[in-house]
Each structure stands twice: as C-alpha cells, then as structure tokens.
mmCIF file of C-alpha atoms in Angstrom:
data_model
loop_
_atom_site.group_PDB
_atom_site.id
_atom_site.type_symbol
_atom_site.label_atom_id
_atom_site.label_comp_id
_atom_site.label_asym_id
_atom_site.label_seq_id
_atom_site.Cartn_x
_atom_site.Cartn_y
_atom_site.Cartn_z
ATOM 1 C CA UNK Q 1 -2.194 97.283 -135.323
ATOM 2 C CA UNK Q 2 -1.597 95.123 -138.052
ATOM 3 C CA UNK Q 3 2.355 95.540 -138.349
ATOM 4 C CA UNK Q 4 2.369 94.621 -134.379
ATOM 5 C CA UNK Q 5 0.398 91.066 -135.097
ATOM 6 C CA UNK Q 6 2.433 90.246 -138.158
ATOM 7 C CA UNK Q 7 5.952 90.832 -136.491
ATOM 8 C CA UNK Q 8 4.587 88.063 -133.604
ATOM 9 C CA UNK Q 9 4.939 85.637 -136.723
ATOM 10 C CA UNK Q 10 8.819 87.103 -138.075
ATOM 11 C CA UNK Q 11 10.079 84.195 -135.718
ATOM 12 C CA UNK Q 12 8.133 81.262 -137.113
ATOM 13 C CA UNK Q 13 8.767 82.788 -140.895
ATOM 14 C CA UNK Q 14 12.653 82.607 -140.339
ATOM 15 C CA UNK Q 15 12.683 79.308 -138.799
ATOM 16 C CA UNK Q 16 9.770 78.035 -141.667
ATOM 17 C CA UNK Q 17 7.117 76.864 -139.242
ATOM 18 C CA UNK Q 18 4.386 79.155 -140.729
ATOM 19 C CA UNK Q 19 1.554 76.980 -141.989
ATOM 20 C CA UNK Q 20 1.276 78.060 -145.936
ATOM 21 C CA UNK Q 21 -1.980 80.275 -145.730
ATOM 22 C CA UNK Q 22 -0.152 82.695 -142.861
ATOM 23 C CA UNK Q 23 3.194 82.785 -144.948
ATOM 24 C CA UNK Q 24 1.059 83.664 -147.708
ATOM 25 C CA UNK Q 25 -0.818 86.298 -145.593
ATOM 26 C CA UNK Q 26 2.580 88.003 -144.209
ATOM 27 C CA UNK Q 27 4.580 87.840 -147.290
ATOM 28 C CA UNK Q 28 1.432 90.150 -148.670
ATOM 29 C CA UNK Q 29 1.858 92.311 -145.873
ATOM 30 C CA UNK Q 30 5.560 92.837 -146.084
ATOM 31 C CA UNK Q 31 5.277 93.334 -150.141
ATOM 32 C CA UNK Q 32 3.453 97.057 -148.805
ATOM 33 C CA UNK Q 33 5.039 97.698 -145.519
ATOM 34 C CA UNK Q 34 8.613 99.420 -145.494
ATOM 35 C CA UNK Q 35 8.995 98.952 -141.550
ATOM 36 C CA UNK Q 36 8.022 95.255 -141.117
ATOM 37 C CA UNK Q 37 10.693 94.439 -144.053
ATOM 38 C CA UNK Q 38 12.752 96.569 -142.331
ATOM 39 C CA UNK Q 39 12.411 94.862 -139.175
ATOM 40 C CA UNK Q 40 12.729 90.935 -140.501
ATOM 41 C CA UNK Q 41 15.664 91.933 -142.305
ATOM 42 C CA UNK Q 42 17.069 93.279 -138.726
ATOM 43 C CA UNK Q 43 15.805 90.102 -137.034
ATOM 44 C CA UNK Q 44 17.354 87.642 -140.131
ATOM 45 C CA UNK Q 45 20.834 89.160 -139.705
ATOM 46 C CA UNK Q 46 21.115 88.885 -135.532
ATOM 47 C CA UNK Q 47 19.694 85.314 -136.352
ATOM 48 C CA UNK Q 48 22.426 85.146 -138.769
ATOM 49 C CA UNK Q 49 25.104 86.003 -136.079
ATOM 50 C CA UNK Q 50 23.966 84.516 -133.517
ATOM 51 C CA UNK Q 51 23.983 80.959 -135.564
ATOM 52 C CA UNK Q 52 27.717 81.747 -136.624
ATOM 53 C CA UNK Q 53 28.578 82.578 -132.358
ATOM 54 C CA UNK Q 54 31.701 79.925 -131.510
ATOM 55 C CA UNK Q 55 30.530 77.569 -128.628
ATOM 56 C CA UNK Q 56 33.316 78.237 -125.892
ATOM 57 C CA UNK Q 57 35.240 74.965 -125.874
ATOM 58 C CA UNK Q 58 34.600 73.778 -122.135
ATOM 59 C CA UNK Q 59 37.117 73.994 -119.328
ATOM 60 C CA UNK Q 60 39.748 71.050 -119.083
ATOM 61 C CA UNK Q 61 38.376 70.643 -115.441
ATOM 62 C CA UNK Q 62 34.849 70.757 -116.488
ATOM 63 C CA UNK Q 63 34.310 67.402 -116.084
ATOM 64 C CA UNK Q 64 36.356 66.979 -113.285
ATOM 65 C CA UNK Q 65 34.220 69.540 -111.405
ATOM 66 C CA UNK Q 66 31.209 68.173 -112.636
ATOM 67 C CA UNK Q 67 31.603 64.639 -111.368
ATOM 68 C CA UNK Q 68 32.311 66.117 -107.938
ATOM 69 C CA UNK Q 69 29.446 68.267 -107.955
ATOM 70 C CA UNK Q 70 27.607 64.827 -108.775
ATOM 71 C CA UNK Q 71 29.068 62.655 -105.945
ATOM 72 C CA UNK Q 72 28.500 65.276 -103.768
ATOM 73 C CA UNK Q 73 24.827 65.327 -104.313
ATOM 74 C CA UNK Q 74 24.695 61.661 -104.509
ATOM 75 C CA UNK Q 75 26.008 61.227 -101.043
ATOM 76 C CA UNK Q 76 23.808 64.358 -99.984
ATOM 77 C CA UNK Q 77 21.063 62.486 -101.067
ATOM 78 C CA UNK Q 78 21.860 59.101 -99.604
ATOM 79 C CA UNK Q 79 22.449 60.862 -96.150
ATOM 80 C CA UNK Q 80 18.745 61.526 -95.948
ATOM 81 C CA UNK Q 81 17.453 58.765 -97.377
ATOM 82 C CA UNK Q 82 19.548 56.533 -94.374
ATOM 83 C CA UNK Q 83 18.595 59.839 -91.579
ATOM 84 C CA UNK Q 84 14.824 59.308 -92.499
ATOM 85 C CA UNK Q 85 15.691 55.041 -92.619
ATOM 86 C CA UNK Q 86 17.212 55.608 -88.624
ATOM 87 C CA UNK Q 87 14.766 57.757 -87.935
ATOM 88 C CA UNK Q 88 11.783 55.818 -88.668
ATOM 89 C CA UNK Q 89 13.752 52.646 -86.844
ATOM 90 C CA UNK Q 90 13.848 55.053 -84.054
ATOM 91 C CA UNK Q 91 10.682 55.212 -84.000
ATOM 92 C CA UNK Q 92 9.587 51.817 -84.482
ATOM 93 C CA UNK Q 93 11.539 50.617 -81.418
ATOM 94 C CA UNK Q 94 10.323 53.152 -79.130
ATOM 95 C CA UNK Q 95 7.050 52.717 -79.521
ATOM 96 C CA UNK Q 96 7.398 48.466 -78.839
ATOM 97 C CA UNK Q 97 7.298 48.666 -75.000
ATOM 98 C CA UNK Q 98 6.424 51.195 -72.631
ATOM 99 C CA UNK Q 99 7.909 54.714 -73.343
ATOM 100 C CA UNK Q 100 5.306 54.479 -75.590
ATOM 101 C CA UNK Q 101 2.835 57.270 -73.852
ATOM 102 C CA UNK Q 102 5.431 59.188 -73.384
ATOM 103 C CA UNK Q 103 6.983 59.391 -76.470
ATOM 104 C CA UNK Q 104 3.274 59.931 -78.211
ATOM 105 C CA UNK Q 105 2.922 62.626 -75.459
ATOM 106 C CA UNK Q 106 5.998 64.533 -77.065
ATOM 107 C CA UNK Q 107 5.131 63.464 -80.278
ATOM 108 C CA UNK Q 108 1.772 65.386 -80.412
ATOM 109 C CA UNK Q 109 3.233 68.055 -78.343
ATOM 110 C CA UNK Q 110 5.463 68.689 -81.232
ATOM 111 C CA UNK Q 111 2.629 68.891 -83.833
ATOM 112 C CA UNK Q 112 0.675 71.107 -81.666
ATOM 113 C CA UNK Q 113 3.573 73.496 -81.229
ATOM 114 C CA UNK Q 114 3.710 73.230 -85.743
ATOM 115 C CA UNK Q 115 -0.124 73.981 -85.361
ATOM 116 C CA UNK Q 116 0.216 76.742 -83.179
ATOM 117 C CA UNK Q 117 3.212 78.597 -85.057
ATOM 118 C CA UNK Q 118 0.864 77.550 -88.511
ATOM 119 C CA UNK Q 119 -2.201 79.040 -87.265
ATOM 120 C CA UNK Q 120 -0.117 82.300 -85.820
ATOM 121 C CA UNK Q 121 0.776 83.196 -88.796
ATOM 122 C CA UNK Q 122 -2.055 82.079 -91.123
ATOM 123 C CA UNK Q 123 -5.546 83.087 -89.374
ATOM 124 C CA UNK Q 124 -4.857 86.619 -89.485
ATOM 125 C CA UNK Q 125 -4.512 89.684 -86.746
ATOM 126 C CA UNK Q 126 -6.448 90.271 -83.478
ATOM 127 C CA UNK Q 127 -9.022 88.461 -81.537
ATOM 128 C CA UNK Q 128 -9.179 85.565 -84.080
ATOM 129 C CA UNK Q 129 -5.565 84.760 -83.852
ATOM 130 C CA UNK Q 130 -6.425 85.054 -79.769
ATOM 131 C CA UNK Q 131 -9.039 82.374 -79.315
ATOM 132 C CA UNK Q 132 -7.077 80.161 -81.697
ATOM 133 C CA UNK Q 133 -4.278 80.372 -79.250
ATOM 134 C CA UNK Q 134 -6.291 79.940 -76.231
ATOM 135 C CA UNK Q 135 -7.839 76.980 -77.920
ATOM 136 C CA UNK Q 136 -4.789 75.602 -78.837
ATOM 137 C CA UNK Q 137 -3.219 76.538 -75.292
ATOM 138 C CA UNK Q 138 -6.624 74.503 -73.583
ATOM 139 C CA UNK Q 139 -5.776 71.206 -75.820
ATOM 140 C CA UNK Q 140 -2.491 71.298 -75.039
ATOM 141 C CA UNK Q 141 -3.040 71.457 -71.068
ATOM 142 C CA UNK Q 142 -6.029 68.699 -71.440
ATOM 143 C CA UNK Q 143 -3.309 66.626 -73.700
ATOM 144 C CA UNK Q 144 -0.667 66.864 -70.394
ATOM 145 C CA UNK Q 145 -3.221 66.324 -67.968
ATOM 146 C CA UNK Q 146 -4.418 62.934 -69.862
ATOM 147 C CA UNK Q 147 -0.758 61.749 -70.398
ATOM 148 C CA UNK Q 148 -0.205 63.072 -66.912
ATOM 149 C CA UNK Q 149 -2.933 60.577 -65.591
ATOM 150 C CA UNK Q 150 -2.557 57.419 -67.963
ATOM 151 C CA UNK Q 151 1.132 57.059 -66.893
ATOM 152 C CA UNK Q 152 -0.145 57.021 -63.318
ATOM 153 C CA UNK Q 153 -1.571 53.806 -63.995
ATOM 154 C CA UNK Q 154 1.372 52.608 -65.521
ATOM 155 C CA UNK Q 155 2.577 48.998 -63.953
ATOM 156 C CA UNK Q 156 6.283 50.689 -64.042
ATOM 157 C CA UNK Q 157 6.962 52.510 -60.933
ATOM 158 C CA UNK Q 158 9.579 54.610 -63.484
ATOM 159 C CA UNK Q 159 6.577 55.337 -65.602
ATOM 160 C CA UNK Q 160 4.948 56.666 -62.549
ATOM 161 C CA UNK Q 161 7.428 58.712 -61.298
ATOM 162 C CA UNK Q 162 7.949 60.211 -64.925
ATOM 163 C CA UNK Q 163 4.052 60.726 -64.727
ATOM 164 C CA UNK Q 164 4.036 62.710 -61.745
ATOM 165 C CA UNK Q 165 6.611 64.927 -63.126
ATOM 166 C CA UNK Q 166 4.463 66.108 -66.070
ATOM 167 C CA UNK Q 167 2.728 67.690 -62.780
ATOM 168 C CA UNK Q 168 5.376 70.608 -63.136
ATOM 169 C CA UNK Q 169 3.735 71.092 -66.820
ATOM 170 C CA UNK Q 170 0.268 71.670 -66.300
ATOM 171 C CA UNK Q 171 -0.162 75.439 -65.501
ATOM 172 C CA UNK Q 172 -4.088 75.179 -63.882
ATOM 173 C CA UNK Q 173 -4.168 71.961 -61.839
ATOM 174 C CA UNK Q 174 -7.503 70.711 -61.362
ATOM 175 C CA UNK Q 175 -9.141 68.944 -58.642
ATOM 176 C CA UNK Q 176 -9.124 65.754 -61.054
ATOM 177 C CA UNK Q 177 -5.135 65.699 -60.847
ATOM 178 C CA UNK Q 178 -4.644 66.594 -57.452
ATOM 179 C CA UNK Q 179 -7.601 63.872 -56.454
ATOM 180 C CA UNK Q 180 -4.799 61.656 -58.647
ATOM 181 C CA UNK Q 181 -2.203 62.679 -56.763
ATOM 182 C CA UNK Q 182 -3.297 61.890 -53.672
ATOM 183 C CA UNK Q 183 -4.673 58.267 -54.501
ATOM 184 C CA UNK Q 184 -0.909 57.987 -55.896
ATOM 185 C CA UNK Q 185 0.557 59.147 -52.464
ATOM 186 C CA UNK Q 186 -1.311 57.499 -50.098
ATOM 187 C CA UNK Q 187 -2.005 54.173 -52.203
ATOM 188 C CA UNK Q 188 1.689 53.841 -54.407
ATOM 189 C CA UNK Q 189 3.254 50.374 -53.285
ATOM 190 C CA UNK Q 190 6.734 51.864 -54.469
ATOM 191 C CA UNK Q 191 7.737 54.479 -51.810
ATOM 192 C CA UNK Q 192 9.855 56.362 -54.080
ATOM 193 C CA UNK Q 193 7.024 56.825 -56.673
ATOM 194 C CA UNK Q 194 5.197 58.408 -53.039
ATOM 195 C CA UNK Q 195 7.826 60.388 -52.561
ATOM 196 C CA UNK Q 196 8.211 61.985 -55.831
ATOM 197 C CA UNK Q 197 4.444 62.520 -55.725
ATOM 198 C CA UNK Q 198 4.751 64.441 -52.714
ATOM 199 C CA UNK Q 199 7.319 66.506 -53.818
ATOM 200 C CA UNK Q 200 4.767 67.223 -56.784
ATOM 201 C CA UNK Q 201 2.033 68.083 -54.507
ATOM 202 C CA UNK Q 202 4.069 70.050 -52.169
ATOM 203 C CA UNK Q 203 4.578 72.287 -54.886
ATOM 204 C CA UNK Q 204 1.007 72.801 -55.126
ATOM 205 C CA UNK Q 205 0.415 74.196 -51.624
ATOM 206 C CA UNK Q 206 -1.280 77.049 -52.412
ATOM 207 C CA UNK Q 207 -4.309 75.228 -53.300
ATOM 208 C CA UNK Q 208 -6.030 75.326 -49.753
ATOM 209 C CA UNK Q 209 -7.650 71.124 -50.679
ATOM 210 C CA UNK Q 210 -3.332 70.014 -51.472
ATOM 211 C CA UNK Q 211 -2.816 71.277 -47.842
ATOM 212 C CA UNK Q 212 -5.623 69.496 -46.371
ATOM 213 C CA UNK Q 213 -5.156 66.627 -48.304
ATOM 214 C CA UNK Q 214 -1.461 66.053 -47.387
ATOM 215 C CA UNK Q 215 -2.171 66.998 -43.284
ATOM 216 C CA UNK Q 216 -4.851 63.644 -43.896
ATOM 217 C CA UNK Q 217 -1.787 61.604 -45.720
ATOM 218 C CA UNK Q 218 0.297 61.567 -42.377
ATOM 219 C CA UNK Q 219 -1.946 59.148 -40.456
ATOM 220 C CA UNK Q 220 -1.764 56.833 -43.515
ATOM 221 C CA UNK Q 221 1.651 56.541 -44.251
ATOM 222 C CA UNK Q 222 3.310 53.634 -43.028
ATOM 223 C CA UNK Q 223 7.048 54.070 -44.594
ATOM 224 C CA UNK Q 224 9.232 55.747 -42.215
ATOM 225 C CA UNK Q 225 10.907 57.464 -45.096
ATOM 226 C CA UNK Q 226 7.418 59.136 -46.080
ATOM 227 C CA UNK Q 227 6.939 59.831 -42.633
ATOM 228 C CA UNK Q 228 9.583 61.861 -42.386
ATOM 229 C CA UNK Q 229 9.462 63.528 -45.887
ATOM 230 C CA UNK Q 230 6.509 64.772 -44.693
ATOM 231 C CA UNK Q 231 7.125 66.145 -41.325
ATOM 232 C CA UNK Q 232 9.974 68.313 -43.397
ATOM 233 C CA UNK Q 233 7.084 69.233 -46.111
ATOM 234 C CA UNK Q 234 4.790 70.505 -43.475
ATOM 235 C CA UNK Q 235 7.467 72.154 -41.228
ATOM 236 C CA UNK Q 236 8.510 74.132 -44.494
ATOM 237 C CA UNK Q 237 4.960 75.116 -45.107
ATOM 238 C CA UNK Q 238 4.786 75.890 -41.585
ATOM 239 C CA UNK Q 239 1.455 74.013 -41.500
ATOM 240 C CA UNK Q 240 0.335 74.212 -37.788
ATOM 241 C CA UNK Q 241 -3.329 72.218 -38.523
ATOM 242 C CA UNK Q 242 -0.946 68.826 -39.382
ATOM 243 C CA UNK Q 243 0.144 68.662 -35.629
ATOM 244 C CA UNK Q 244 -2.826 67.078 -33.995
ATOM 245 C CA UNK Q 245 -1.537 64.577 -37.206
ATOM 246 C CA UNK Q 246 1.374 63.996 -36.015
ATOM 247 C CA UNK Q 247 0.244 63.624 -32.219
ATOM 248 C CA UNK Q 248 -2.016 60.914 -33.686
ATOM 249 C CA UNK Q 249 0.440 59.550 -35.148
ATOM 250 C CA UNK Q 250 2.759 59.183 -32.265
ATOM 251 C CA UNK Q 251 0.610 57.206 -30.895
ATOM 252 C CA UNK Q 252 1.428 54.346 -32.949
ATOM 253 C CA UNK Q 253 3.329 51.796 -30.827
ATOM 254 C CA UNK Q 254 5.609 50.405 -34.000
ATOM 255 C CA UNK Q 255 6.526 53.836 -34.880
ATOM 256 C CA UNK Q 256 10.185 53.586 -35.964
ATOM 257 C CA UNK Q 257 12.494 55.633 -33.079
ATOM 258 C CA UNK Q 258 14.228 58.155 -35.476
ATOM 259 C CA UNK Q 259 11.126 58.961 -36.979
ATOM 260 C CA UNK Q 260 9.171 59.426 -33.462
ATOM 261 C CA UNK Q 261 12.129 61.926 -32.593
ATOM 262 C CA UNK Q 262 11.811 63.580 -35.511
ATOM 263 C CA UNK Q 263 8.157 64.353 -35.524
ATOM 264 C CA UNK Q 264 8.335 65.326 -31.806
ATOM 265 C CA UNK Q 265 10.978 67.774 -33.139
ATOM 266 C CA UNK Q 266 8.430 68.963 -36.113
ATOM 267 C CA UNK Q 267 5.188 69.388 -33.603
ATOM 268 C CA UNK Q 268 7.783 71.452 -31.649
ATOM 269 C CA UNK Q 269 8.849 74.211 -34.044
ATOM 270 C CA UNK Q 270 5.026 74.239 -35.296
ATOM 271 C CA UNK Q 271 3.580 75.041 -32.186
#
C-alpha cells in the first residue's frame, strides 16, 4: 500500500516539485524498497529519452496550410455573423406594417413545432408523452383560430383573404369561426374577400349550421358575382332547401339578367 502512494509522487521527485518534508519522506522509503528504486530508475531513463526525442522540423507548407485553414474559418465565421445581421433586418422590416400577424402567427408556430419535437423526446414514454401532445395539438389549433380571426378584422382586404385561408388549417371548426365566417360573407365590402370566404365555408358543408347559414346568405347578397358563386356552391352541394332562396330572390326587380338566367337554371336542376 505504501509503495503504490509513494510512486504517485516519482513524477514530482524527477521534475523537483516535492515540498522538502515529502522528498525527505520518499527518499526514506526508496533507501528500503528494491521495487520503488527499481521503478524511478525505469521512469528517470524514459524521462531521459523522451527529453532527448528530435522535434520533427515542420512541413515547408505548414504555414501555408495553416493560414488557409485560418481564412477559411475567418470567412466561415463572418458568414454568420452577416446571415444572423440579414436575418434579424429581416425581421425588423417585416414586422413594421401589416404582415405583422401573420408573420408572428408562423413565428410561434415554429416554436411550438421546437416544443413539441422537445417535449417528444424529453417527457418520457406513454400516456404522459400523449396529453403533452394533445395539449400542445389544442394550443396550436386555439393559436390558428385567434390569428384566423384577428386578420379578419384586418383593414386590408389581402389580410382578409389571407385570414380566411388559415380556415383550411384549423382541423375542428367551431361555431365561433364559422359565426366569423359568415359576418365576413354577408358583411365584406370587398367582394373578392366574400368570395374567398365562401369558398372557405363551402368547404365546410358538412356542418349541417354552414349549410343553413349559406342557403340565408343568398337573399343578402347584392354582387352579381356572389350571386352566382353561390348558385354554383349550392348546385354542387345539391342543396334543394336554398331554392325557395333563390325564388325569393328572383323576385328582385334590379336583378342583373345573366344572373336571373342563371339561377332559373340552378332552381331547375335542384328541383
């Protein structure tokens, strides 16, 4: 035991760092022990050699390969710092005018889809990692539907129209977005923004209240290019409650000509 604690100290005895009472105490212990002498001699003479090893001289194109390996990482480096630079100027001119919802709606989408992957593979197996995900999955679909919603009340009509689309997004519609929708359709001063929102709730007709909501919409659209976008929606859902609609609205005296033909057409194929 006593041989293994002194040969910890054969390193600091060759290179004289021992303080003078454990020099003292070692030299006493090699005086009676054949095998620790035996073993510093060993240790003196590979020190020896290994002090008397030639350097290797270095290459001729050490340097040369060096100062490229430099620049290289030099211009490595200044790449990201002018990506991050753009990026964040990216960023900051965004955000000045209206994309801004938007762009924080894909922003935090992004982060939530980091969360999700984080918490997949760092809350463990089973039903925990389960209701994480279907918490995560709820925030996510309330984050869409509020996005969704806000941009509806953007004063763009662009805005609008990119807020209806987010419709496609949310997989469980609720009555709150599909109450949206239809203030959007039948209230929308820009007739294209109405016509991309009923494109977006045409796609919900298998809610029974989208149907019934949109055979309501033809008596109060006054555009005859929403008139007739929706005689085609409800000839395609083959919705046969919307003619006593269209009969009623028929009866409208400034009804545009092509679009009184066409609806007479529409009530025809329904019946």
């Amino acid at each position: 035991m006593d041989c293994e604690k002194y040969s910890e100290l054969f390193t600091s005895w060759i290179d004289k760092a021992l303080p003078p009472a454990e020099r003292l105490k070692l030299e006493q212990h090699l005086s009676g022990c054949p095998g620790c002498r035996a073993e510093l001699e060993a240790m003196k003479e590979l020190w020896i050699e290994m002090g008397e090893m030639e350097t290797p001289a270095p290459s001729e194109h050490m340097q040369v390969k060096f100062e490229a390996m430099l620049n290289t990482f030099k211009e490595e480096a200044a790449d990201k710092t002018n990506a991050w630079a753009n990026f964040k100027n990216a960023l900051a001119q965004l955000w000045q005018w209206q994309p801004r919802l938007p762009l924080a709606y894909s922003l935090v989408i992004i982060m939530m889809s980091f969360a999700c992957g984080y918490w997949v593979f760092s809350m463990g197996k089973g039903g925990q990692q389960d209701k994480q995900l279907a918490t995560l999955s709820s925030q996510v679909h309330e984050l869409k539907q509020t996005m969704m919603l806000a941009m509806l009340e953007n004063p763009s009509a662009s805005e609008r129209i990119k807020g209806v689309s987010y419709t496609s997004e949310i997989k469980h519609v609720d009555q709150q977005v599909i109450d949206a929708l239809f203030a959007t359709l039948n209230n929308d001063p820009n007739v294209n923004v109405r016509l991309s929102t009923l494109d977006a709730l045409s796609q919900l007709s298998n809610h029974p209240e989208v149907r019934t909501g949109l055979i309501k919409s033809i008596t109060q659209q006054d555009s005859p290019l929403m008139q007739s976008a929706i005689a085609d929606v409800m000839l395609k859902l083959q919705e046969k409650r919307s003619v006593n609609s269209f009969k009623e609205l028929l009866k409208q005296k400034d009804l545009d000509k092509g679009v009184r033909n066409k609806i007479k057409e529409t009530i025809n194929n329904l019946i």
